[in-house]
Short mmCIF file of C-alpha atoms in Angstrom, two decimals:
data_model
loop_
_atom_site.label_atom_id
_atom_site.label_comp_id
_atom_site.label_asym_id
_atom_site.label_seq_id
_atom_site.Cartn_x
_atom_site.Cartn_y
_atom_site.Cartn_z
CA MET N 64 106.34 131.93 125.51
CA LYS N 65 106.54 132.62 129.21
CA ILE N 66 104.11 134.84 131.05
CA ASP N 67 105.31 136.23 134.34
CA LYS N 68 103.44 138.28 136.86
CA VAL N 69 104.77 141.68 137.76
CA PHE N 70 105.07 142.04 141.51
CA ASN N 71 105.83 145.14 143.52
CA SER N 72 105.68 147.38 140.49
CA GLN N 73 104.92 150.96 141.22
CA VAL N 74 102.68 153.25 139.27
CA ALA N 75 103.86 156.83 139.19
CA SER N 76 101.20 159.14 140.50
CA SER N 77 100.59 162.50 138.97
CA THR N 78 99.39 165.68 140.55
CA GLN N 79 96.67 167.87 139.15
CA ARG N 80 97.80 171.39 138.55
CA PRO N 81 95.28 174.24 138.75
CA SER N 82 94.58 175.65 135.31
CA GLY N 83 92.58 178.78 136.09
CA PRO N 84 92.17 181.44 138.79
CA ALA N 85 89.22 179.64 140.43
CA GLN N 86 91.23 176.46 140.71
CA LEU N 87 94.23 178.38 142.06
CA GLU N 88 92.10 179.69 144.93
CA THR N 89 90.72 176.24 145.69
CA ALA N 90 94.17 174.69 145.45
CA GLY N 91 95.60 177.26 147.81
CA LYS N 92 92.97 176.44 150.45
CA SER N 93 93.64 172.69 150.32
CA LYS N 94 94.70 171.25 153.68
CA SER N 95 96.10 168.04 152.20
CA LEU N 96 99.26 167.92 150.13
CA GLU N 97 98.69 164.37 148.87
CA PRO N 98 98.81 164.06 145.07
CA VAL N 99 95.62 163.36 143.21
CA ILE N 100 95.83 160.04 141.37
CA SER N 101 94.59 160.20 137.81
CA THR N 102 91.87 157.84 136.65
CA SER N 103 94.24 155.93 134.37
CA ASN N 104 96.67 155.34 137.24
CA GLN N 105 93.82 154.02 139.37
CA VAL N 106 92.80 151.64 136.57
CA ILE N 107 96.38 150.42 136.22
CA ALA N 108 96.69 149.89 139.97
CA GLU N 109 93.43 147.91 140.05
CA ALA N 110 94.57 145.80 137.09
CA GLN N 111 97.90 145.05 138.78
CA LYS N 112 96.08 144.01 141.95
CA ALA N 113 93.79 141.68 139.96
CA LEU N 114 96.81 140.24 138.13
CA ALA N 115 98.58 139.54 141.40
CA GLU N 116 95.56 137.53 142.57
CA LEU N 117 95.57 135.23 139.51
CA PRO N 118 96.88 131.69 139.96
CA GLU N 119 100.32 130.76 138.68
CA ILE N 120 100.58 129.18 135.23
CA ASP N 121 101.88 125.61 135.26
CA MET N 122 104.18 125.76 132.23
CA GLU N 123 104.97 122.03 132.47
CA LYS N 124 101.27 121.24 132.10
CA VAL N 125 101.01 123.66 129.16
CA ALA N 126 103.97 121.95 127.46
CA ALA N 127 102.43 118.51 128.07
CA VAL N 128 99.12 119.58 126.48
CA LYS N 129 100.97 121.09 123.48
CA GLN N 130 102.92 117.86 123.03
CA ALA N 131 99.76 115.74 123.28
CA LEU N 132 98.06 117.94 120.65
CA THR N 133 101.10 117.67 118.37
CA LYS N 134 101.26 113.87 118.69
CA GLY N 135 97.53 113.50 118.19
CA ASP N 136 97.04 111.95 121.63
CA LEU N 137 94.58 114.69 122.51
CA LYS N 138 91.75 115.40 120.11
CA LEU N 139 90.74 119.03 119.71
CA ASP N 140 87.03 119.65 119.22
CA VAL N 141 87.12 122.95 117.34
CA GLU N 142 83.36 123.49 117.60
CA THR N 143 83.34 123.07 121.38
CA LEU N 144 86.39 125.31 121.70
CA SER N 145 84.88 128.05 119.56
CA SER N 146 81.62 127.91 121.53
CA ALA N 147 83.55 128.21 124.79
CA ILE N 148 85.50 131.21 123.48
CA LEU N 149 82.30 132.94 122.32
CA GLU N 150 80.60 132.25 125.63
CA PHE N 151 83.56 133.58 127.57
CA HIS N 152 83.84 136.81 125.56
CA THR N 153 80.17 137.54 125.00
CA GLY N 154 78.51 135.94 128.01
CA HIS N 155 76.27 133.72 125.86
CA ASN N 156 76.64 131.01 123.21
#
């Protein structure tokens, strides 16, 4: 399994369309013609920015660890691993 970052991807922005007469008046008075970005597009853009800042994955190192686990050269402490996973996802152990 290979995980690649997505660089330079663009999120399509959407415009808000006025739905009633009051919004039509307000929309007509707007000085700016820039589209309003929806909340979900903002969340996606923030997630892509955070993803771009993550370090690269060293797939050779991942393969070496998998091989060591398979051969039995590296012992897996299931209790320690499960505690670490719980702490990571819940903030406490």
